[in-house]
């Protein structure tokens, strides 16, 4: 592919994201109903330079604030939650390179990202004891290179990626990330995702059979968690931004539907549904919920940015707790507004042909990513007993 545009700063990044979101919104419902994978849209996203905005300045990137990155994801998700989900892992694995890559690895891979190359992911596995029971093996060969063997599921973005970062255990059981080109021998990406929501993320299966990996494509991810870190906070913040975006998109569609299509209930004696004081009350309640979610998202992003400037156990803990708070609230808000859309819009909104149910389906599917109840536990322990959250990458 040709060289992508290089975005200069935060302001340009936000402007580009807003423009793309406006265009992606137009066909979002059609992509969802047909399960039409967004190949063309992702090419536009790559060409725009947005996937490279977190590349450090010393390597030629804009190195935007975390607050800007969260807003980019919120904007994209307000238009199409599937499309916004696809680059989430891309930014997570750019962060892994920032944290654990050698200068040579950073120079190579950041150059790839600036040229518009996309990272996918091959991280989660199905049928294991729990989510961190990783069984994919990275075996060292006598010449110092490696081979990968395993099966991955929920591999969002892998089908569209140029590079697929694979989470695997080395011979000593420590976690590593191997960055594997999508055309590597022995690597197969299967488009078998059939989720009720986020239908076009292609979050399917990746099979790895004796996949060769040069030594300089492997990073020691286990070292990320040996000191204060923001790996989990940034990853979870982007998930929270997607939920907040879904909520925003659903509320906007509800407003438009009630203004232009809903009929007033006959007992109200009013000419339009938008004049109904009961609907006005509900829209007010939903708007408050959305504003709270968006405010907590911004606050969490600022906490991450502050911790980036002065990373300590305390600042990392504060950022993780702020992100967990935002994630819990955004998840609840997305599900609530995705459902309330039908409550306020009325019977006709439930027509399958309108595709308005995609907001609830996307919210309900995406918010299963990791349980909010455990985030609430960690928040409570921190507030009541001063217990810092664990460093496992999901908080």
XYZ file of C-alpha atoms in Angstrom:
395
model
C 0.000 0.000 0.000
C 1.092 3.578 -0.506
C 2.454 5.715 2.276
C -0.263 7.025 4.584
C -0.751 10.633 5.552
C 1.135 11.571 8.721
C -1.016 13.485 11.190
C 0.782 16.402 12.816
C -0.956 16.940 16.156
C -3.971 16.354 18.397
C -6.184 18.924 16.698
C -5.680 17.378 13.268
C -6.254 13.889 14.667
C -9.628 14.904 16.114
C -10.683 16.677 12.925
C -9.790 13.650 10.800
C -11.655 11.313 13.178
C -14.773 13.492 13.081
C -14.755 13.582 9.266
C -14.283 9.817 8.973
C -17.002 9.140 11.553
C -19.467 11.267 9.583
C -18.783 9.212 6.458
C -18.703 5.827 8.195
C -22.071 6.550 9.839
C -23.866 6.649 6.468
C -23.556 2.934 5.694
C -23.132 1.514 9.206
C -26.585 -0.072 9.354
C -26.171 -1.601 5.889
C -22.784 -3.093 6.779
C -24.279 -4.554 9.935
C -27.322 -6.150 8.304
C -25.323 -7.614 5.416
C -22.283 -8.395 7.548
C -20.252 -6.600 4.911
C -16.709 -6.428 6.190
C -15.278 -2.890 6.118
C -12.219 -3.466 3.943
C -12.606 -0.200 2.033
C -13.346 1.779 5.190
C -10.226 0.416 6.908
C -8.115 1.387 3.924
C -9.466 4.925 4.310
C -8.731 4.813 8.032
C -5.144 3.725 7.374
C -4.601 6.297 4.630
C -5.874 9.044 6.954
C -2.974 8.480 9.361
C -5.157 7.891 12.432
C -3.668 4.470 13.275
C -0.238 6.121 13.640
C -1.178 8.951 16.015
C 0.324 7.226 19.072
C 3.738 6.693 17.473
C 6.345 8.590 19.529
C 7.527 11.917 18.163
C 11.141 10.755 17.966
C 10.050 8.220 15.324
C 7.949 10.722 13.382
C 4.525 10.295 14.976
C 2.163 12.809 16.539
C 2.290 11.047 19.945
C -1.168 12.416 20.787
C -2.501 12.651 24.330
C -4.439 9.690 25.682
C -7.422 12.026 25.984
C -7.267 12.587 22.225
C -6.976 8.855 21.526
C -10.057 8.130 23.653
C -12.027 10.815 21.821
C -11.005 9.344 18.448
C -12.458 5.996 19.483
C -15.599 7.588 20.917
C -16.213 9.442 17.663
C -15.682 6.363 15.498
C -17.867 4.172 17.734
C -20.694 6.708 17.660
C -20.802 5.995 13.929
C -19.980 2.269 13.765
C -19.015 0.266 16.847
C -17.612 -2.607 14.792
C -15.340 -0.345 12.811
C -14.141 1.353 15.989
C -13.407 -1.987 17.651
C -11.081 -3.198 14.914
C -8.116 -0.831 15.635
C -8.361 -1.188 19.438
C -5.800 -4.006 19.504
C -3.658 -2.115 16.997
C -3.105 0.664 19.533
C -2.587 -1.822 22.375
C 0.255 -3.469 20.491
C 1.756 -0.144 19.452
C 1.918 0.457 23.222
C 3.663 -2.872 23.783
C 6.344 -1.737 21.333
C 6.659 1.584 23.147
C 7.175 -0.208 26.436
C 9.210 -3.315 25.553
C 10.606 -2.901 22.048
C 14.297 -2.400 21.407
C 15.220 0.731 19.486
C 15.643 -1.354 16.331
C 12.240 -3.000 16.795
C 10.617 0.359 17.428
C 12.271 1.904 14.397
C 11.054 -0.910 12.146
C 7.505 -1.318 13.444
C 6.758 2.358 13.999
C 7.903 2.866 10.412
C 5.413 0.200 9.349
C 2.608 1.906 11.279
C 3.431 5.320 9.805
C 3.182 3.759 6.336
C -0.348 2.610 7.135
C 0.270 -0.997 8.173
C -2.284 -2.358 10.636
C -1.807 -4.635 13.647
C -4.479 -7.182 14.477
C -4.348 -9.527 17.429
C -4.192 -13.201 18.288
C -4.573 -13.047 22.034
C -7.558 -14.839 23.591
C -8.091 -18.584 23.605
C -11.277 -20.589 24.039
C -11.756 -23.692 26.162
C -8.945 -22.924 28.589
C -9.341 -22.595 32.355
C -9.645 -18.775 32.241
C -8.766 -15.805 30.067
C -5.122 -15.674 31.180
C -4.551 -19.392 30.688
C -2.550 -18.957 27.478
C -1.481 -22.248 25.901
C -0.029 -21.078 22.598
C 3.670 -21.942 22.644
C 6.647 -19.974 21.385
C 9.399 -22.557 21.122
C 13.009 -21.516 20.616
C 14.985 -23.191 17.858
C 18.738 -23.889 17.936
C 19.464 -20.890 15.676
C 17.765 -18.491 18.148
C 14.569 -18.047 16.153
C 11.170 -19.363 17.251
C 8.165 -21.347 16.085
C 4.573 -20.705 17.156
C 1.873 -23.309 17.733
C -1.654 -22.702 18.993
C -5.222 -21.650 18.268
C -6.632 -18.201 19.053
C -10.216 -16.937 19.175
C -11.904 -13.507 19.266
C -9.042 -12.275 17.085
C -10.506 -8.876 16.202
C -8.743 -7.207 13.322
C -6.592 -10.179 12.341
C -8.406 -10.676 9.037
C -7.631 -7.072 8.033
C -4.115 -6.865 9.489
C -0.686 -6.675 7.899
C 0.903 -7.842 11.162
C -0.701 -10.095 13.772
C 0.741 -9.792 17.294
C 0.440 -13.203 18.959
C 0.396 -13.657 22.742
C 2.282 -16.837 23.616
C 4.260 -18.538 26.361
C 7.949 -19.201 25.888
C 9.767 -22.325 27.057
C 10.006 -20.868 30.577
C 6.238 -20.074 30.592
C 6.750 -16.291 30.501
C 4.444 -14.253 28.251
C 5.810 -12.871 25.010
C 4.335 -11.126 21.986
C 5.406 -12.318 18.543
C 4.685 -9.930 15.664
C 3.857 -12.179 12.719
C 3.168 -11.044 9.145
C -0.311 -12.020 8.009
C 1.076 -14.078 5.119
C 3.456 -16.118 7.301
C 3.569 -19.844 6.472
C 1.509 -21.899 8.907
C -0.739 -18.956 9.895
C -4.427 -19.182 8.979
C -7.088 -16.576 9.748
C -10.637 -17.961 9.728
C -13.601 -15.609 9.339
C -15.943 -17.565 11.641
C -17.164 -14.813 13.995
C -20.955 -14.975 14.332
C -21.644 -12.703 17.299
C -25.073 -11.098 17.565
C -23.354 -7.701 17.794
C -20.204 -6.141 16.389
C -20.911 -8.298 13.383
C -18.263 -6.870 11.065
C -15.213 -7.034 13.359
C -14.188 -10.416 11.910
C -13.282 -11.500 15.453
C -12.673 -15.069 14.401
C -10.070 -17.805 14.747
C -6.325 -17.712 14.118
C -4.527 -21.044 13.723
C -0.771 -21.256 14.182
C 1.018 -24.394 12.991
C 4.799 -24.289 13.228
C 4.810 -20.610 12.268
C 8.430 -19.386 11.987
C 9.276 -16.193 13.893
C 12.666 -14.423 13.752
C 14.114 -13.520 17.152
C 13.858 -9.785 16.451
C 10.065 -10.033 16.075
C 9.529 -11.189 19.681
C 9.023 -8.914 22.718
C 9.091 -9.875 26.437
C 5.567 -8.830 27.398
C 5.862 -10.304 30.900
C 8.255 -7.493 31.818
C 5.429 -4.988 31.273
C 3.821 -6.059 34.538
C 6.888 -6.056 36.777
C 6.585 -2.363 37.597
C 3.980 0.382 37.436
C 2.321 0.237 34.031
C -0.492 1.744 31.985
C -0.892 -1.129 29.513
C -4.232 -2.241 30.929
C -5.459 1.270 31.634
C -5.006 2.400 28.028
C -6.541 -0.784 26.595
C -9.548 -0.523 28.905
C -9.911 3.201 28.256
C -10.364 2.505 24.551
C -13.045 -0.069 25.388
C -14.775 2.542 27.577
C -14.581 5.025 24.705
C -16.251 2.528 22.386
C -19.093 2.024 24.887
C -19.513 5.787 25.306
C -19.587 6.125 21.521
C -22.269 3.444 21.181
C -24.374 5.276 23.766
C -23.928 8.574 21.926
C -24.844 7.078 18.562
C -27.925 5.363 20.001
C -29.177 8.534 21.673
C -28.684 10.547 18.472
C -30.721 8.007 16.497
C -33.439 8.022 19.155
C -33.662 11.822 18.989
C -33.910 11.795 15.202
C -36.546 9.039 15.194
C -38.783 10.693 17.795
C -38.523 14.064 16.068
C -39.360 12.754 12.599
C -41.190 9.404 12.815
C -42.730 8.659 16.218
C -46.428 9.369 16.723
C -47.662 10.973 19.929
C -49.590 8.756 22.315
C -53.282 9.570 21.900
C -53.813 10.322 25.598
C -51.247 13.127 25.529
C -53.469 15.335 23.359
C -50.307 16.629 21.646
C -49.528 17.046 17.962
C -46.025 15.547 18.049
C -44.193 12.929 20.103
C -41.375 15.396 20.761
C -43.772 17.557 22.806
C -44.728 14.723 25.174
C -43.508 15.662 28.689
C -43.007 11.986 29.564
C -40.671 11.516 26.587
C -38.958 14.808 27.372
C -38.322 13.533 30.907
C -36.827 10.274 29.641
C -34.579 12.021 27.134
C -33.370 14.275 29.921
C -32.503 11.260 32.066
C -30.676 9.546 29.204
C -28.746 12.710 28.365
C -27.576 12.996 31.970
C -26.369 9.380 31.894
C -24.496 9.982 28.648
C -22.873 13.218 29.850
C -21.731 11.471 33.019
C -20.185 8.631 31.021
C -18.411 11.051 28.693
C -17.143 13.168 31.594
C -15.745 10.116 33.383
C -14.098 9.013 30.140
C -12.320 12.374 29.829
C -11.326 12.319 33.484
C -9.892 8.821 33.140
C -7.948 9.775 30.016
C -6.458 12.754 31.831
C -5.470 10.495 34.733
C -3.639 8.232 32.268
C -1.906 11.236 30.703
C -0.851 12.476 34.153
C 0.531 9.042 35.001
C 2.466 8.948 31.715
C 4.229 12.127 32.800
C 5.127 10.741 36.231
C 4.706 6.964 36.361
C 4.708 5.598 39.900
C 2.786 2.863 41.695
C 0.405 5.524 42.992
C -0.171 7.356 39.708
C -0.644 4.064 37.842
C -3.161 2.897 40.439
C -5.079 6.168 40.251
C -5.216 5.920 36.456
C -6.421 2.299 36.560
C -9.163 3.117 39.052
C -10.270 6.143 37.027
C -10.433 4.015 33.871
C -12.320 1.235 35.669
C -14.853 3.805 36.892
C -15.297 5.145 33.361
C -15.583 1.651 31.895
C -18.279 0.503 34.332
C -20.326 3.650 33.734
C -19.928 3.658 29.954
C -20.888 -0.015 29.727
C -24.050 0.474 31.770
C -24.952 3.599 29.805
C -24.467 1.963 26.391
C -26.714 -0.973 27.274
C -29.331 1.302 28.864
C -29.551 3.782 25.993
C -29.374 1.032 23.372
C -32.479 -0.472 24.968
C -34.219 2.812 25.834
C -34.075 3.803 22.169
C -37.062 1.503 21.566
C -38.858 2.624 24.706
C -38.885 6.256 23.539
C -39.179 5.708 19.796
C -42.107 3.296 19.860
C -43.226 0.183 18.013
C -41.985 1.080 14.540
C -38.403 1.389 15.821
C -38.361 -2.391 16.323
C -38.623 -3.088 12.588
C -35.689 -5.281 11.636
C -35.232 -3.379 8.374
C -34.324 -0.166 10.221
C -31.350 -1.751 11.979
C -31.766 0.337 15.124
C -31.210 -2.754 17.236
C -27.548 -2.770 16.225
C -26.743 -0.264 18.976
C -28.067 -2.541 21.722
C -26.543 -5.647 20.130
C -23.176 -3.923 19.801
C -23.339 -2.658 23.387
C -24.461 -5.965 24.838
C -21.746 -7.846 22.925
C -18.899 -5.421 23.559
C -19.602 -5.011 27.278
C -19.031 -8.756 27.732
C -15.346 -8.171 26.970
C -14.432 -8.349 30.670
C -16.770 -8.292 33.667
C -17.602 -4.899 35.135
C -18.339 -6.537 38.498
C -14.621 -7.173 39.056
C -13.832 -3.567 38.243
C -16.318 -2.493 40.915
C -14.533 -4.822 43.347
C -11.159 -3.237 42.652
C -12.631 0.258 42.961
C -14.153 -0.659 46.332
C -10.918 -2.170 47.639
C -8.996 0.920 46.575
C -11.452 3.370 48.140
C -12.035 1.470 51.384
C -8.656 -0.110 52.082
C -6.202 1.701 49.823
C -5.481 -1.534 47.955
C -3.871 -0.818 44.597
C -5.400 -2.697 41.648
C -3.480 -5.711 40.291
C -1.091 -5.451 37.331
C -2.674 -8.010 35.022
C -3.388 -5.869 31.998
C -7.207 -5.924 32.233
C -7.573 -2.917 34.519
